[in-house]
C-alpha cells in the first residue's frame, strides 16, 4: 500500500491515512504514573497484537525486580559517563512514558546511566554501551545527551537473558548530530520492552538504526518529538523473526513544530512456525507544523509458511501547508523467480537464497556506517538463514 500527500495540498480538519482509525494522540497517552494506565487485556488498540502472557508480568504490575542487567560503557575521551539517582533533572526531559510498561519501568528503576557529549565535540570513535542480561527481571533507564553542534555515534548492544523493561532518552542539542544503533541480540528466552524517546533540537539531526534478532518477545516503541524548527529524524530498522518469536516495533513521530523532516524505513524477514512481526508507524502532523516533510516505509519478506506479519502505517494531517507526506507498506513471499535466476547462472540454491535476503537488507545495514558492526549483522542474518536451509 502506498499513499502520498503532495506539496501544496489542502486539508479540512484531520486526514487519516492507514488502516487504524484512531488518533495517535489518544492511542499514546503520556504519564510518569503507572496508575494512569489501566492494565491492558489485549483488546486495546495498542496491545491487540502483543501476547500479554509472554510479558511475564511487566504489563500488570506482578513483575518483581529479582534479576539484573550489567551495563558497561566504553566512551572516547571527553565524554562524561555518570550513574545518577532518580532526582537527576535530565531524567524524563525527552518525554513521558506512553504505556503502562514504560511507566512501570520509569517508576521502578533505582539508578540511571547518563552519557554526555559536550557541545561542539565531534567524536571520531563511537560510544559503546553493552547491556548484558544476567537473568531475572530488571528495570532500566538511560539518557544520551549531545550538546549543541556536537556529533556522536552510539551503539547499544543487548545480549544475554533477562526480562527487561527500560526507557532510553536522546537529548540532541541545537545543530547537533546523533546516530544511535540499538542491537537486540538477546538469548532466545529473553523479554525486552522499551521506549526510546528523542528530543530533537533546532537544526539538529537524529538517526536511529534498530536491529532486532534475538529474544522470545521484543516490543520497542521509538518516538520522536521536535524542540525547535529545522530538526531532522531518520528512523531505520531491520528485524529477523524466527520460530515462535514475537518482534514488535511501534513508532510515533510527533510533528508539532514547523519546518521539520522525518524519514522512516523498516525491513523485516520472517521464517518458521509462529514467527510474528508487528510494525506500527504513526506520524502526526499538527496544525502548527507547517513545512513538514515526512515519509515512512515498511517492507517484509516471508521466507516460510507459518509466519505472520502485521504492518500498519498511519498518517494524520491537520494542515495543508506541508512539503510532502506519505507512506508505503508491503509484505511478500520469497520469490522463486529470483532464486531461479541466480541458480540458472550456476549459484547453488542455498547461496542464492542468502544473496537475495542479504540484498533485501543491504540498504539498511549500510546506514549503520560502522564496518565491523555491519559485518557482524550480515553474518548473523546468514546464520539465521543457515538454520532454515
Short mmCIF file of C-alpha atoms in Angstrom, two decimals:
data_model
loop_
_atom_site.label_atom_id
_atom_site.label_comp_id
_atom_site.label_asym_id
_atom_site.label_seq_id
_atom_site.Cartn_x
_atom_site.Cartn_y
_atom_site.Cartn_z
CA UNK A 1 0.00 0.00 0.00
CA UNK A 2 1.30 3.46 -0.83
CA UNK A 3 -0.31 6.87 -0.45
CA UNK A 4 1.23 10.32 -0.74
CA UNK A 5 0.00 13.80 0.13
CA UNK A 6 1.82 16.13 -2.28
CA UNK A 7 3.17 19.57 -1.57
CA UNK A 8 0.58 22.34 -1.61
CA UNK A 9 -2.39 20.07 -0.96
CA UNK A 10 -5.15 21.33 1.31
CA UNK A 11 -6.95 19.58 4.11
CA UNK A 12 -10.09 20.15 6.10
CA UNK A 13 -9.54 19.03 9.68
CA UNK A 14 -7.69 15.74 10.14
CA UNK A 15 -6.73 13.38 7.32
CA UNK A 16 -6.15 9.80 8.41
CA UNK A 17 -4.16 7.61 6.05
CA UNK A 18 -3.66 3.98 7.03
CA UNK A 19 -5.55 1.02 8.42
CA UNK A 20 -6.02 2.17 12.01
CA UNK A 21 -8.94 4.53 12.63
CA UNK A 22 -7.56 6.12 15.78
CA UNK A 23 -5.96 9.41 16.69
CA UNK A 24 -2.27 8.91 17.55
CA UNK A 25 -2.56 11.30 20.49
CA UNK A 26 -5.33 9.23 22.04
CA UNK A 27 -3.59 5.89 21.49
CA UNK A 28 -0.38 7.18 23.06
CA UNK A 29 -1.13 8.96 26.38
CA UNK A 30 1.78 10.12 28.48
CA UNK A 31 2.37 9.93 32.22
CA UNK A 32 5.06 9.02 34.75
CA UNK A 33 2.42 7.40 36.99
CA UNK A 34 1.64 3.71 36.44
CA UNK A 35 -1.82 4.26 37.91
CA UNK A 36 -2.73 6.48 34.95
CA UNK A 37 -2.61 3.44 32.66
CA UNK A 38 -5.22 0.68 33.04
CA UNK A 39 -3.95 -2.87 32.95
CA UNK A 40 -4.17 -3.96 29.30
CA UNK A 41 -6.24 -7.01 28.43
CA UNK A 42 -5.27 -7.39 24.77
CA UNK A 43 -8.36 -5.77 23.28
CA UNK A 44 -6.88 -2.26 23.31
CA UNK A 45 -5.55 -0.90 20.03
CA UNK A 46 -2.04 -0.51 21.44
CA UNK A 47 -1.96 -4.08 22.74
CA UNK A 48 -4.06 -6.16 20.36
CA UNK A 49 -1.04 -7.66 18.61
CA UNK A 50 1.01 -8.33 21.76
CA UNK A 51 0.82 -11.74 23.52
CA UNK A 52 0.44 -10.32 27.02
CA UNK A 53 1.04 -13.63 28.79
CA UNK A 54 4.59 -13.62 27.42
CA UNK A 55 5.41 -10.25 29.03
CA UNK A 56 5.94 -12.05 32.35
CA UNK A 57 4.01 -9.52 34.39
CA UNK A 58 5.63 -6.35 33.01
CA UNK A 59 2.21 -5.07 31.96
CA UNK A 60 0.14 -5.77 35.10
CA UNK A 61 2.46 -4.98 38.00
CA UNK A 62 3.20 -8.56 39.02
CA UNK A 63 6.80 -8.49 37.73
CA UNK A 64 9.31 -8.16 40.58
CA UNK A 65 12.85 -6.83 40.11
CA UNK A 66 14.65 -10.02 41.11
CA UNK A 67 17.39 -10.01 38.47
CA UNK A 68 19.67 -7.59 36.76
CA UNK A 69 21.45 -6.35 33.68
CA UNK A 70 25.10 -5.40 33.58
CA UNK A 71 25.74 -2.10 31.78
CA UNK A 72 29.25 -1.26 30.59
CA UNK A 73 30.05 1.96 28.74
CA UNK A 74 33.17 2.46 26.62
CA UNK A 75 33.49 6.10 25.62
CA UNK A 76 36.10 8.25 23.83
CA UNK A 77 37.97 10.96 25.68
CA UNK A 78 35.85 13.96 26.56
CA UNK A 79 32.61 12.03 27.00
CA UNK A 80 31.12 12.00 30.51
CA UNK A 81 29.60 8.77 31.83
CA UNK A 82 27.56 9.00 35.03
CA UNK A 83 25.36 6.82 37.21
CA UNK A 84 22.69 9.06 38.71
CA UNK A 85 19.72 8.83 41.05
CA UNK A 86 16.08 9.36 40.24
CA UNK A 87 16.26 13.06 41.15
CA UNK A 88 18.57 13.98 38.25
CA UNK A 89 16.96 16.80 36.24
CA UNK A 90 17.81 15.20 32.90
CA UNK A 91 15.62 12.16 33.52
CA UNK A 92 12.28 12.44 31.77
CA UNK A 93 13.33 15.53 29.82
CA UNK A 94 12.76 13.94 26.39
CA UNK A 95 9.23 12.85 27.19
CA UNK A 96 6.93 10.86 29.45
CA UNK A 97 6.16 7.13 29.25
CA UNK A 98 3.31 6.38 26.86
CA UNK A 99 2.19 2.93 28.02
CA UNK A 100 1.92 1.01 31.27
CA UNK A 101 5.14 -0.98 30.79
CA UNK A 102 7.19 2.17 30.16
CA UNK A 103 5.60 3.85 33.20
CA UNK A 104 6.36 0.76 35.29
CA UNK A 105 9.99 0.91 34.14
CA UNK A 106 10.20 4.62 34.97
CA UNK A 107 8.81 4.19 38.46
CA UNK A 108 10.88 1.07 39.24
CA UNK A 109 14.49 1.78 38.27
CA UNK A 110 16.92 2.72 41.04
CA UNK A 111 19.86 4.17 39.13
CA UNK A 112 20.12 5.58 35.60
CA UNK A 113 23.13 5.86 33.32
CA UNK A 114 23.77 9.20 31.61
CA UNK A 115 26.21 9.62 28.73
CA UNK A 116 27.00 13.26 27.85
CA UNK A 117 28.85 14.60 24.83
CA UNK A 118 29.90 18.24 25.40
CA UNK A 119 28.90 20.95 22.97
CA UNK A 120 30.92 21.26 19.75
CA UNK A 121 32.68 17.95 20.45
CA UNK A 122 32.98 15.79 17.31
CA UNK A 123 33.67 12.15 18.22
CA UNK A 124 35.83 10.12 15.87
CA UNK A 125 35.04 6.84 17.67
CA UNK A 126 31.62 5.55 18.74
CA UNK A 127 30.35 5.34 22.29
CA UNK A 128 29.63 1.69 23.04
CA UNK A 129 27.07 0.64 25.64
CA UNK A 130 26.90 -3.08 26.41
CA UNK A 131 23.71 -4.21 28.18
CA UNK A 132 24.00 -7.84 29.24
CA UNK A 133 21.14 -9.69 30.89
CA UNK A 134 22.06 -11.84 33.86
CA UNK A 135 18.68 -13.48 34.38
CA UNK A 136 15.52 -12.47 36.21
CA UNK A 137 13.53 -9.25 35.86
CA UNK A 138 15.07 -5.79 35.72
CA UNK A 139 14.07 -2.17 35.06
CA UNK A 140 16.42 0.34 33.46
CA UNK A 141 16.86 3.91 32.30
CA UNK A 142 19.45 5.52 30.03
CA UNK A 143 19.99 9.08 28.82
CA UNK A 144 22.20 10.04 25.87
CA UNK A 145 22.82 13.80 25.83
CA UNK A 146 24.59 15.50 22.93
CA UNK A 147 25.45 19.18 23.31
CA UNK A 148 24.93 21.91 20.71
CA UNK A 149 26.85 21.36 17.44
CA UNK A 150 28.41 18.13 18.73
CA UNK A 151 28.48 14.91 16.68
CA UNK A 152 28.38 11.37 18.04
CA UNK A 153 27.65 7.75 17.20
CA UNK A 154 26.33 5.50 19.98
CA UNK A 155 26.00 1.70 19.79
CA UNK A 156 23.75 0.00 22.36
CA UNK A 157 24.21 -3.77 22.32
CA UNK A 158 21.73 -6.03 24.17
CA UNK A 159 22.80 -9.60 24.90
CA UNK A 160 22.21 -12.34 27.45
CA UNK A 161 18.97 -13.34 29.14
CA UNK A 162 16.62 -11.06 31.08
CA UNK A 163 13.08 -9.80 31.39
CA UNK A 164 13.79 -6.10 30.88
CA UNK A 165 11.60 -3.02 30.78
CA UNK A 166 13.58 0.13 30.07
CA UNK A 167 13.36 3.69 28.82
CA UNK A 168 16.04 5.36 26.71
CA UNK A 169 16.13 9.13 26.16
CA UNK A 170 18.06 11.00 23.49
CA UNK A 171 18.61 14.73 24.03
CA UNK A 172 20.00 16.27 20.84
CA UNK A 173 21.13 19.88 21.19
CA UNK A 174 20.78 22.63 18.59
CA UNK A 175 22.78 21.88 15.47
CA UNK A 176 24.00 18.54 16.87
CA UNK A 177 24.13 15.19 15.07
CA UNK A 178 23.46 11.89 16.83
CA UNK A 179 23.39 8.41 15.33
CA UNK A 180 22.23 5.56 17.58
CA UNK A 181 22.44 1.88 16.68
CA UNK A 182 20.41 -0.32 19.05
CA UNK A 183 21.01 -4.04 18.60
CA UNK A 184 18.70 -6.61 20.21
CA UNK A 185 20.78 -9.80 20.07
CA UNK A 186 19.25 -11.43 23.13
CA UNK A 187 19.17 -15.11 24.01
CA UNK A 188 16.06 -16.88 22.77
CA UNK A 189 14.45 -16.77 26.24
CA UNK A 190 14.71 -13.00 26.85
CA UNK A 191 11.86 -10.48 27.00
CA UNK A 192 12.56 -6.82 26.25
CA UNK A 193 10.06 -3.95 26.29
CA UNK A 194 11.47 -0.47 25.72
CA UNK A 195 10.51 3.10 24.90
CA UNK A 196 13.07 5.21 23.00
CA UNK A 197 12.29 8.94 23.01
CA UNK A 198 14.29 11.51 21.07
CA UNK A 199 14.01 15.27 21.62
CA UNK A 200 15.49 16.92 18.53
CA UNK A 201 16.78 20.48 18.85
CA UNK A 202 16.86 23.34 16.34
CA UNK A 203 18.53 22.29 13.05
CA UNK A 204 19.67 19.06 14.75
CA UNK A 205 19.88 15.63 13.11
CA UNK A 206 18.92 12.32 14.72
CA UNK A 207 19.43 8.93 13.09
CA UNK A 208 18.21 5.73 14.74
CA UNK A 209 19.02 2.24 13.47
CA UNK A 210 17.22 -0.52 15.38
CA UNK A 211 18.29 -4.12 14.73
CA UNK A 212 16.28 -6.95 16.29
CA UNK A 213 17.28 -10.61 16.10
CA UNK A 214 17.02 -12.34 19.47
CA UNK A 215 14.56 -12.68 22.29
CA UNK A 216 11.35 -14.57 22.87
CA UNK A 217 9.45 -11.27 22.82
CA UNK A 218 10.77 -7.81 21.91
CA UNK A 219 8.45 -4.79 21.93
CA UNK A 220 10.07 -1.43 21.18
CA UNK A 221 8.43 1.99 20.98
CA UNK A 222 10.66 4.57 19.22
CA UNK A 223 9.33 8.14 19.43
CA UNK A 224 10.48 11.50 18.07
CA UNK A 225 9.49 14.99 19.21
CA UNK A 226 10.91 18.28 18.00
CA UNK A 227 12.05 21.07 20.28
CA UNK A 228 12.51 23.74 17.59
CA UNK A 229 12.27 24.22 13.80
CA UNK A 230 14.74 22.65 11.39
CA UNK A 231 15.06 19.27 13.09
CA UNK A 232 15.56 16.10 11.07
CA UNK A 233 14.94 12.50 12.11
CA UNK A 234 15.77 9.31 10.24
CA UNK A 235 14.48 6.05 11.71
CA UNK A 236 15.75 2.83 10.18
CA UNK A 237 15.17 -0.70 11.35
CA UNK A 238 15.71 -4.31 10.40
CA UNK A 239 14.44 -7.44 12.09
CA UNK A 240 14.70 -11.18 11.51
CA UNK A 241 11.87 -13.06 13.18
CA UNK A 242 12.36 -16.80 13.71
CA UNK A 243 10.37 -19.76 15.08
CA UNK A 244 7.98 -18.64 17.81
CA UNK A 245 9.47 -15.17 18.19
CA UNK A 246 7.34 -12.05 18.61
CA UNK A 247 9.05 -8.85 17.49
CA UNK A 248 7.05 -5.61 17.63
CA UNK A 249 8.15 -2.10 16.65
CA UNK A 250 5.71 0.75 17.28
CA UNK A 251 6.91 4.13 16.01
CA UNK A 252 5.43 7.56 16.65
CA UNK A 253 6.71 10.82 15.16
CA UNK A 254 5.04 13.94 16.52
CA UNK A 255 5.41 16.81 14.06
CA UNK A 256 4.31 19.66 16.31
CA UNK A 257 6.97 22.15 15.14
CA UNK A 258 7.25 23.93 11.76
CA UNK A 259 9.80 23.03 9.09
CA UNK A 260 10.97 19.67 10.39
CA UNK A 261 11.60 16.46 8.48
CA UNK A 262 11.33 12.74 9.16
CA UNK A 263 12.04 9.61 7.17
CA UNK A 264 11.28 6.05 8.27
CA UNK A 265 12.36 2.79 6.63
CA UNK A 266 12.00 -0.62 8.33
CA UNK A 267 12.52 -4.04 6.74
CA UNK A 268 11.90 -7.48 8.19
CA UNK A 269 12.33 -11.13 7.22
CA UNK A 270 10.39 -13.95 8.83
CA UNK A 271 10.76 -17.70 8.88
CA UNK A 272 9.44 -20.62 10.89
CA UNK A 273 6.27 -21.64 12.66
CA UNK A 274 4.52 -18.90 14.68
CA UNK A 275 7.11 -16.24 13.83
CA UNK A 276 5.23 -12.96 14.32
CA UNK A 277 6.40 -9.46 13.41
CA UNK A 278 4.42 -6.29 14.08
CA UNK A 279 5.24 -2.86 12.68
CA UNK A 280 3.13 0.19 13.57
CA UNK A 281 4.14 3.53 12.06
CA UNK A 282 2.25 6.57 13.41
CA UNK A 283 3.01 10.05 12.07
CA UNK A 284 1.05 13.05 13.31
CA UNK A 285 1.38 16.44 11.58
CA UNK A 286 -0.25 19.02 13.83
CA UNK A 287 -1.85 22.24 12.65
CA UNK A 288 1.15 24.33 13.71
CA UNK A 289 3.68 22.12 11.89
CA UNK A 290 3.74 23.92 8.56
CA UNK A 291 6.52 22.99 6.15
CA UNK A 292 6.71 19.37 7.35
CA UNK A 293 8.29 16.76 5.07
CA UNK A 294 7.75 13.12 6.10
CA UNK A 295 7.68 9.62 4.65
CA UNK A 296 7.54 6.12 6.15
CA UNK A 297 8.20 2.72 4.59
CA UNK A 298 7.85 -0.86 5.80
CA UNK A 299 8.79 -3.96 3.79
CA UNK A 300 8.51 -7.59 4.92
CA UNK A 301 9.82 -10.76 3.32
CA UNK A 302 8.13 -14.02 4.37
CA UNK A 303 10.55 -16.89 3.82
CA UNK A 304 8.47 -19.85 5.02
CA UNK A 305 4.91 -20.89 5.78
CA UNK A 306 3.66 -20.39 9.33
CA UNK A 307 4.96 -16.82 9.75
CA UNK A 308 2.72 -13.78 10.24
CA UNK A 309 3.22 -10.04 9.70
CA UNK A 310 1.02 -7.14 10.82
CA UNK A 311 2.07 -3.85 9.20
CA UNK A 312 0.02 -0.73 9.97
CA UNK A 313 1.15 2.68 8.66
CA UNK A 314 -0.83 5.69 9.89
CA UNK A 315 -0.64 9.32 8.83
CA UNK A 316 -2.68 12.14 10.37
CA UNK A 317 -2.51 15.65 8.91
CA UNK A 318 -4.00 18.81 10.37
CA UNK A 319 -2.53 21.35 7.95
CA UNK A 320 -2.27 21.55 4.17
CA UNK A 321 0.86 23.71 4.30
CA UNK A 322 3.33 20.84 4.05
CA UNK A 323 6.22 19.93 1.78
CA UNK A 324 5.08 16.33 1.47
CA UNK A 325 3.82 13.31 3.39
CA UNK A 326 3.32 9.68 2.50
CA UNK A 327 3.80 6.06 3.40
CA UNK A 328 4.20 2.61 1.90
CA UNK A 329 3.81 -0.90 3.29
CA UNK A 330 4.23 -4.25 1.56
CA UNK A 331 4.59 -7.87 2.59
CA UNK A 332 5.51 -10.63 0.16
CA UNK A 333 6.80 -14.15 -0.04
CA UNK A 334 10.25 -15.17 -1.16
CA UNK A 335 10.18 -15.01 -4.97
CA UNK A 336 11.12 -18.27 -6.67
CA UNK A 337 11.90 -16.33 -9.85
CA UNK A 338 14.80 -14.56 -8.16
CA UNK A 339 16.10 -17.87 -6.88
CA UNK A 340 15.77 -19.47 -10.32
CA UNK A 341 17.58 -16.55 -11.98
CA UNK A 342 20.62 -16.99 -9.74
CA UNK A 343 20.61 -20.78 -9.89
CA UNK A 344 20.47 -20.65 -13.69
CA UNK A 345 23.82 -18.87 -13.52
CA UNK A 346 25.45 -21.64 -11.53
CA UNK A 347 24.84 -20.37 -7.98
CA UNK A 348 23.76 -23.14 -5.55
CA UNK A 349 20.27 -22.80 -4.07
CA UNK A 350 21.45 -22.15 -0.51
CA UNK A 351 23.85 -19.43 -1.61
CA UNK A 352 21.25 -17.87 -3.92
CA UNK A 353 18.79 -17.67 -1.03
CA UNK A 354 21.35 -15.91 1.13
CA UNK A 355 22.17 -13.43 -1.64
CA UNK A 356 18.53 -12.46 -2.10
CA UNK A 357 17.94 -11.83 1.61
CA UNK A 358 21.27 -10.08 2.01
CA UNK A 359 20.33 -7.75 -0.85
CA UNK A 360 16.95 -7.12 0.77
CA UNK A 361 18.64 -5.83 3.93
CA UNK A 362 21.74 -4.23 2.37
CA UNK A 363 20.35 -0.69 2.10
CA UNK A 364 19.53 -0.52 5.80
CA UNK A 365 22.70 -2.25 7.01
CA UNK A 366 24.73 0.38 5.18
CA UNK A 367 23.04 3.10 7.22
CA UNK A 368 24.99 1.93 10.28
CA UNK A 369 28.30 3.29 8.99
CA UNK A 370 30.46 1.02 11.19
CA UNK A 371 32.05 -1.70 9.02
CA UNK A 372 32.77 -4.14 11.85
CA UNK A 373 29.17 -3.95 13.10
CA UNK A 374 27.78 -4.21 9.58
CA UNK A 375 29.81 -7.38 9.01
CA UNK A 376 28.61 -8.85 12.29
CA UNK A 377 24.97 -8.23 11.42
CA UNK A 378 25.31 -9.68 7.93
CA UNK A 379 26.94 -12.76 9.47
CA UNK A 380 24.02 -13.00 11.92
CA UNK A 381 21.49 -12.83 9.06
CA UNK A 382 23.30 -15.57 7.18
CA UNK A 383 23.46 -17.73 10.32
CA UNK A 384 19.69 -17.38 10.71
CA UNK A 385 19.22 -18.44 7.09
CA UNK A 386 21.63 -21.32 7.51
CA UNK A 387 19.45 -22.75 10.25
CA UNK A 388 16.44 -22.93 7.93
CA UNK A 389 18.07 -24.14 4.72
#
